[in-house]
Short mmCIF file of C-alpha atoms in Angstrom, two decimals:
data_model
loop_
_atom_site.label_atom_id
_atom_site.label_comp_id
_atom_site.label_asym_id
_atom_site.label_seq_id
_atom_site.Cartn_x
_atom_site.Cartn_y
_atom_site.Cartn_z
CA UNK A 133 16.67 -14.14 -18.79
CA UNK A 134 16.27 -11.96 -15.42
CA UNK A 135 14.38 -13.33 -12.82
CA UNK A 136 10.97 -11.64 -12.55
CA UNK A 137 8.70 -10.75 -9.79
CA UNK A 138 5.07 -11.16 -10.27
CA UNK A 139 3.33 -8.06 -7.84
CA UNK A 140 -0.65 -8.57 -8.34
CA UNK A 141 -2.25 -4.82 -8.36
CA UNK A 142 -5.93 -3.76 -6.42
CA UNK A 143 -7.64 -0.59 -7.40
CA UNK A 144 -9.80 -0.34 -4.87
CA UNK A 145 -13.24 1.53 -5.28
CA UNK A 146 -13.18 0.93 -1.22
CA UNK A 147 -11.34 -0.84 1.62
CA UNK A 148 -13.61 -3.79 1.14
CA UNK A 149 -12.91 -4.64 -2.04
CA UNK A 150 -8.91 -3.66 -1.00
CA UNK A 151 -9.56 -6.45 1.98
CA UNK A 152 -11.23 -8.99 -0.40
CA UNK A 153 -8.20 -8.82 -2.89
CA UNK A 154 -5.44 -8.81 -0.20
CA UNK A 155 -6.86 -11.63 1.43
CA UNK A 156 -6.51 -13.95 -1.81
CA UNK A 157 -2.92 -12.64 -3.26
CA UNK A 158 -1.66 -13.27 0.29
CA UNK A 159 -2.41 -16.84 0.00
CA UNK A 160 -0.13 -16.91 -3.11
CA UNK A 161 2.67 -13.96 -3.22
CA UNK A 162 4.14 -11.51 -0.23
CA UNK A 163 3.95 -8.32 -2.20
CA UNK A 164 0.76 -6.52 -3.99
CA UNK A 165 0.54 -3.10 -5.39
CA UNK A 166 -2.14 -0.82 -4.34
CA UNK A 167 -3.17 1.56 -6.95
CA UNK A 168 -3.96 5.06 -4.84
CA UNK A 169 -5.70 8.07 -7.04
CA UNK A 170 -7.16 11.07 -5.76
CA UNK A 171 -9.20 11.95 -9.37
CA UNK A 172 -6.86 15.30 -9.59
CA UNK A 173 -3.40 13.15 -11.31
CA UNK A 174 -5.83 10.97 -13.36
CA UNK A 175 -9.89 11.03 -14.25
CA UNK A 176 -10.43 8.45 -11.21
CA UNK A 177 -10.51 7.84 -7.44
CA UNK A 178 -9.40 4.70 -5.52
CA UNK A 179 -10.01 4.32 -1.62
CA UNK A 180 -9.28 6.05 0.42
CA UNK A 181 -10.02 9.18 -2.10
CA UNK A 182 -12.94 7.72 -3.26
CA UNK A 183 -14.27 7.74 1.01
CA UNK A 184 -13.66 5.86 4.21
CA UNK A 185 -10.68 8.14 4.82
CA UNK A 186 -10.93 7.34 8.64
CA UNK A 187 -10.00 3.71 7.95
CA UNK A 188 -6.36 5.00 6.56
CA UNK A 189 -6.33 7.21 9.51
CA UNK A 190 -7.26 4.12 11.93
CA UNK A 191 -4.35 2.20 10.24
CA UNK A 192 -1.79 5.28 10.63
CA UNK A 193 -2.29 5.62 14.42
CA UNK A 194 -2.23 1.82 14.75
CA UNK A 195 -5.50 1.11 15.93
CA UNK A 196 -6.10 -1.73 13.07
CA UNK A 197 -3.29 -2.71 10.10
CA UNK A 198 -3.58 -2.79 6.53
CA UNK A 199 -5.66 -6.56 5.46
CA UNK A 200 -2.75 -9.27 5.72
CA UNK A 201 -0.22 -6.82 6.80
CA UNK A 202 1.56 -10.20 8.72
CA UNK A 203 1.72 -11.95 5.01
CA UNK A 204 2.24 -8.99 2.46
CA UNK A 205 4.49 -6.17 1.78
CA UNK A 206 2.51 -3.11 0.10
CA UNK A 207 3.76 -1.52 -2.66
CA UNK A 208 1.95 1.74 -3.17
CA UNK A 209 1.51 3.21 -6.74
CA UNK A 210 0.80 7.09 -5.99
CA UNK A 211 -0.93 8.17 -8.86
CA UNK A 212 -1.97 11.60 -7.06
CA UNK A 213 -1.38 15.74 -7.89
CA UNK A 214 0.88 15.94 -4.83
CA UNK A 215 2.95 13.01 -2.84
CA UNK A 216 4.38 14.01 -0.65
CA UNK A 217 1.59 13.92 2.27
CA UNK A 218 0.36 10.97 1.00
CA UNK A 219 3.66 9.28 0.65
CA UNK A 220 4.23 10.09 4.49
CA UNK A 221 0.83 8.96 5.16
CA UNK A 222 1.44 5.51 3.53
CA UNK A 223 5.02 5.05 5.28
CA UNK A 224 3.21 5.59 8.99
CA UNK A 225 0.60 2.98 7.43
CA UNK A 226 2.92 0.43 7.26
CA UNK A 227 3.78 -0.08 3.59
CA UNK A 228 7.49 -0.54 2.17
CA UNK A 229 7.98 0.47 -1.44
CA UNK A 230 6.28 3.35 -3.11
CA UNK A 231 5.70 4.50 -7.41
CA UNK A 232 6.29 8.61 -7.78
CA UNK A 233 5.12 9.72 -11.01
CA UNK A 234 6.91 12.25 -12.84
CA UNK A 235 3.84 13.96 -13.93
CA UNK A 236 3.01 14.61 -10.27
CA UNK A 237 3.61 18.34 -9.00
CA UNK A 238 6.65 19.20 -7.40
CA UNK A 239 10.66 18.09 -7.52
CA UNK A 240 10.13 14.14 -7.32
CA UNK A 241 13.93 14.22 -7.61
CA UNK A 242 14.05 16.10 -4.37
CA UNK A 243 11.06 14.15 -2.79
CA UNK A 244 12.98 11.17 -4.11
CA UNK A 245 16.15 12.19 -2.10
CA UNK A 246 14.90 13.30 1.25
CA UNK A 247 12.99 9.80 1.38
CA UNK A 248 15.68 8.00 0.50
CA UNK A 249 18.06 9.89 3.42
CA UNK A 250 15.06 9.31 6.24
CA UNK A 251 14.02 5.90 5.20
CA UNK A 252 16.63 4.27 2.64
CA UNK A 253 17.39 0.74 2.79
CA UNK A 254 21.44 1.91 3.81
CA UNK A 255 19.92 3.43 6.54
CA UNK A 256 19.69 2.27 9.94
CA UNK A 257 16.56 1.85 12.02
CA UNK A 258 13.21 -0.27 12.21
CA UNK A 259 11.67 1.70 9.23
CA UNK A 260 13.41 0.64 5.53
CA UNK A 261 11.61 1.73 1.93
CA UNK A 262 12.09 1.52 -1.27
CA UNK A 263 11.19 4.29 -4.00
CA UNK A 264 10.60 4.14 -7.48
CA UNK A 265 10.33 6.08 -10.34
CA UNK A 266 7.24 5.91 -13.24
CA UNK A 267 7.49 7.48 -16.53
CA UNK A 268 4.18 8.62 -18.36
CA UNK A 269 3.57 6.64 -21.77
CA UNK A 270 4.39 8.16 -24.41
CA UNK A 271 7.72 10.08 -23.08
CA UNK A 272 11.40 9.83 -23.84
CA UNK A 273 13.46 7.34 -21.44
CA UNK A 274 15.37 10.06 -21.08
CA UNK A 275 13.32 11.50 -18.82
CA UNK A 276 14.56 8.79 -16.24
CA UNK A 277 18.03 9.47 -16.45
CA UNK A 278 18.50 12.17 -13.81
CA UNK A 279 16.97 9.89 -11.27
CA UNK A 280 19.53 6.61 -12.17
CA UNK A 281 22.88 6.86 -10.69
CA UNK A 282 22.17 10.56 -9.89
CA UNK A 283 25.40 12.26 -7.52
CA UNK A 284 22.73 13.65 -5.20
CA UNK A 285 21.70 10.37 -4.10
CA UNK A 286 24.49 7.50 -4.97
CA UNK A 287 25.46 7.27 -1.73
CA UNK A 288 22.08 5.08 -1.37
CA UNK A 289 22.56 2.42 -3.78
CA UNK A 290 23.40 1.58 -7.30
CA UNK A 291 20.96 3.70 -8.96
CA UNK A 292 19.62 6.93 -7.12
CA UNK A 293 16.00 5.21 -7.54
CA UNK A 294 15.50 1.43 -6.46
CA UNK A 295 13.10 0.93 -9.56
CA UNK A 296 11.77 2.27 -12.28
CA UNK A 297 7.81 1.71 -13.64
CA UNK A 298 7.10 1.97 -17.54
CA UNK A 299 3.73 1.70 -17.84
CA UNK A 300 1.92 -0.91 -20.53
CA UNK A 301 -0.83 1.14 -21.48
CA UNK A 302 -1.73 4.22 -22.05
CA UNK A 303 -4.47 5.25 -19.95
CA UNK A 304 -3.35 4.59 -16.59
CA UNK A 305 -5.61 4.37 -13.50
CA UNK A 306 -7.61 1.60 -15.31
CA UNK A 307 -7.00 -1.58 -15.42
CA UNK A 308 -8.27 -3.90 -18.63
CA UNK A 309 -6.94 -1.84 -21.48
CA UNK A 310 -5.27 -2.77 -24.56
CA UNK A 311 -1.65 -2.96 -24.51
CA UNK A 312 0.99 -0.47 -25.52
CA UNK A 313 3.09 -2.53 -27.47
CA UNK A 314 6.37 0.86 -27.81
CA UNK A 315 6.91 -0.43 -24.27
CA UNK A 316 8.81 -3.41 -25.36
CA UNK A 317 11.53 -0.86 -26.96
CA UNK A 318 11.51 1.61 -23.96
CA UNK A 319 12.65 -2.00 -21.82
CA UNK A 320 14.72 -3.26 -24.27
CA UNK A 321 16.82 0.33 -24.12
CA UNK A 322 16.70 1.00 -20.51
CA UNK A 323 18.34 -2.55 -19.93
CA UNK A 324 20.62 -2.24 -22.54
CA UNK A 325 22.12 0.86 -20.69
CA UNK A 326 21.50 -0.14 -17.08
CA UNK A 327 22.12 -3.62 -16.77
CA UNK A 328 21.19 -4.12 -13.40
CA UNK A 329 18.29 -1.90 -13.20
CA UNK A 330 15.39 -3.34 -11.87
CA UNK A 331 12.43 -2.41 -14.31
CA UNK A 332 8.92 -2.63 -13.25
CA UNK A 333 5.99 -2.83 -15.92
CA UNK A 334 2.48 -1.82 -14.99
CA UNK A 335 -0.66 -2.45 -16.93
CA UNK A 336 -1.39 -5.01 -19.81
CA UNK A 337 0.02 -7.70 -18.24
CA UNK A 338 -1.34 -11.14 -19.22
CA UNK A 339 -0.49 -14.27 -20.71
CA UNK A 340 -0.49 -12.92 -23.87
CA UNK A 341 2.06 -9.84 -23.33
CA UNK A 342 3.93 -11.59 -20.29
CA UNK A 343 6.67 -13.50 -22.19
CA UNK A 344 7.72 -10.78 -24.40
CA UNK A 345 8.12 -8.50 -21.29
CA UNK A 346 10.46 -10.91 -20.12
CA UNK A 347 12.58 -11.45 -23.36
CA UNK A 348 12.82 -7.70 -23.67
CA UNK A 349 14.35 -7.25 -19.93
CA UNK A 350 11.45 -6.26 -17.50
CA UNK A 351 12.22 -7.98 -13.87
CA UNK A 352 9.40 -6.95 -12.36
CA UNK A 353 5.43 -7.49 -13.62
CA UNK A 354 2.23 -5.95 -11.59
CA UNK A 355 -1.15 -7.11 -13.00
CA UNK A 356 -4.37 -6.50 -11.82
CA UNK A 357 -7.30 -7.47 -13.67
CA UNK A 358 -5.75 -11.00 -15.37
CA UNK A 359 -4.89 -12.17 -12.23
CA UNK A 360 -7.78 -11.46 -10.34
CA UNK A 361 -10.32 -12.27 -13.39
CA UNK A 362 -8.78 -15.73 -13.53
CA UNK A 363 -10.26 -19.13 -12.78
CA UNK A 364 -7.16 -19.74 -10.72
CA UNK A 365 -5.14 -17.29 -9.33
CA UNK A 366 -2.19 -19.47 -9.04
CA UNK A 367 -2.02 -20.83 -12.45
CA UNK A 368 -1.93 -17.24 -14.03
CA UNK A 369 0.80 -16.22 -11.71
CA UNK A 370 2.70 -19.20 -13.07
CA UNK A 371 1.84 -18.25 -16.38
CA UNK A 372 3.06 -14.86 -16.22
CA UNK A 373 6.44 -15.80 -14.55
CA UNK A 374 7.11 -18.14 -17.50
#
């Protein structure tokens, strides 16, 4: 069985609740997943959308850094209409590995490139990210296969993306709801073709879900609301990594 990293996920109505959360994963893990929605992708907003846009802006011209920027990496899960200013945005923040959804307007395959050229981890200088791909539920695998091993972008790595994100429910943007159980197929077949794909699941991770994500080939887990709902942080992340 793959090794799995467990990335806890914040959906923050505002940057206090995004400071509150960051504060406790950091005691435990070095990566979390913020969940950013604008309410134009998906029927919700998430800070900064949902206000306190200045404090991003603070955090982009360096007058104050993301909460426990010294102890975590951010992984930010851009769940918005358009990405590409907000991808930029993020990057300039300060965080390292971003989620494009294929929903999203525009040519994420192109979007996917030119980040990939400026900021790829082949590439030399002090900025290095990492850029993933996540397919809707519902849709074909197949849908991923352009941005895996694609000629455009080979020269980068592996695979033309550094990740892809199925997602284990079906009404993303909210964390809590029941579990999409066709997910453990869409792993099972993306492994089967691309061995060494890492493959990120999002949403209905818990204890009860967590082991058959692992037996069907997912490497990477985020989970929001069984972690952070839990007694004890650090016994569900040791439940969920098995």
């Amino acid at each position: 069985m793959l090794k799995v990293e467990i990335i806890p996920a914040i959906l923050p109505r505002n940057f206090a609740e995004l400071e509150e959360k960051a504060t406790k994963a950091a005691l435990f893990v070095s990566a979390i997943q913020v969940d950013v929605a604008d309410g134009k992708l998906i029927p919700n907003k998430t800070w900064p959308y949902s206000g306190e846009r200045d404090i991003l802006t603070s955090i982009i011209k360096e007058e104050r850094g993301l909460p426990a920027w010294e102890k975590l990496d951010y992984e930010v899960d851009l769940m918005v209409a358009n990405p590409e200013k907000d991808l930029n945005d993020w990057i300039l923040a300060g965080a390292k590995r971003f989620v494009l959804h294929l929903e999203s307007e525009g040519d994420m395959l192109a979007l996917l490139k030119a980040t990939k050229e400026k900021y790829g981890n082949s590439k030399e200088g002090a900025m290095s990210v990492e850029v993933g791909i996540a397919l809707p539920p519902g849709e074909s695998i197949e849908k991923l296969f352009p941005f895996i091993h694609h000629p455009a972008v080979e020269d980068f790595g592996e695979t033309s993306t550094d990740f892809v994100q199925l997602m284990g429910i079906s009404k993303i943007g909210f964390q809590g709801n029941p579990f999409r159980e066709e997910v453990l197929g869409e792993i099972r077949a993306l492994r089967e073709k691309y061995p060494k794909l890492i493959i990120s699941i999002d949403g209905g991770v818990s204890s009860d879900t967590a082991e058959s994500l692992r037996e069907a080939g997912a490497n990477r887990l985020v989970s929001g609301s069984f972690l952070f709902e839990s007694s004890s942080f650090d016994e569900a992340l040791h439940i969920l990594r098995g």
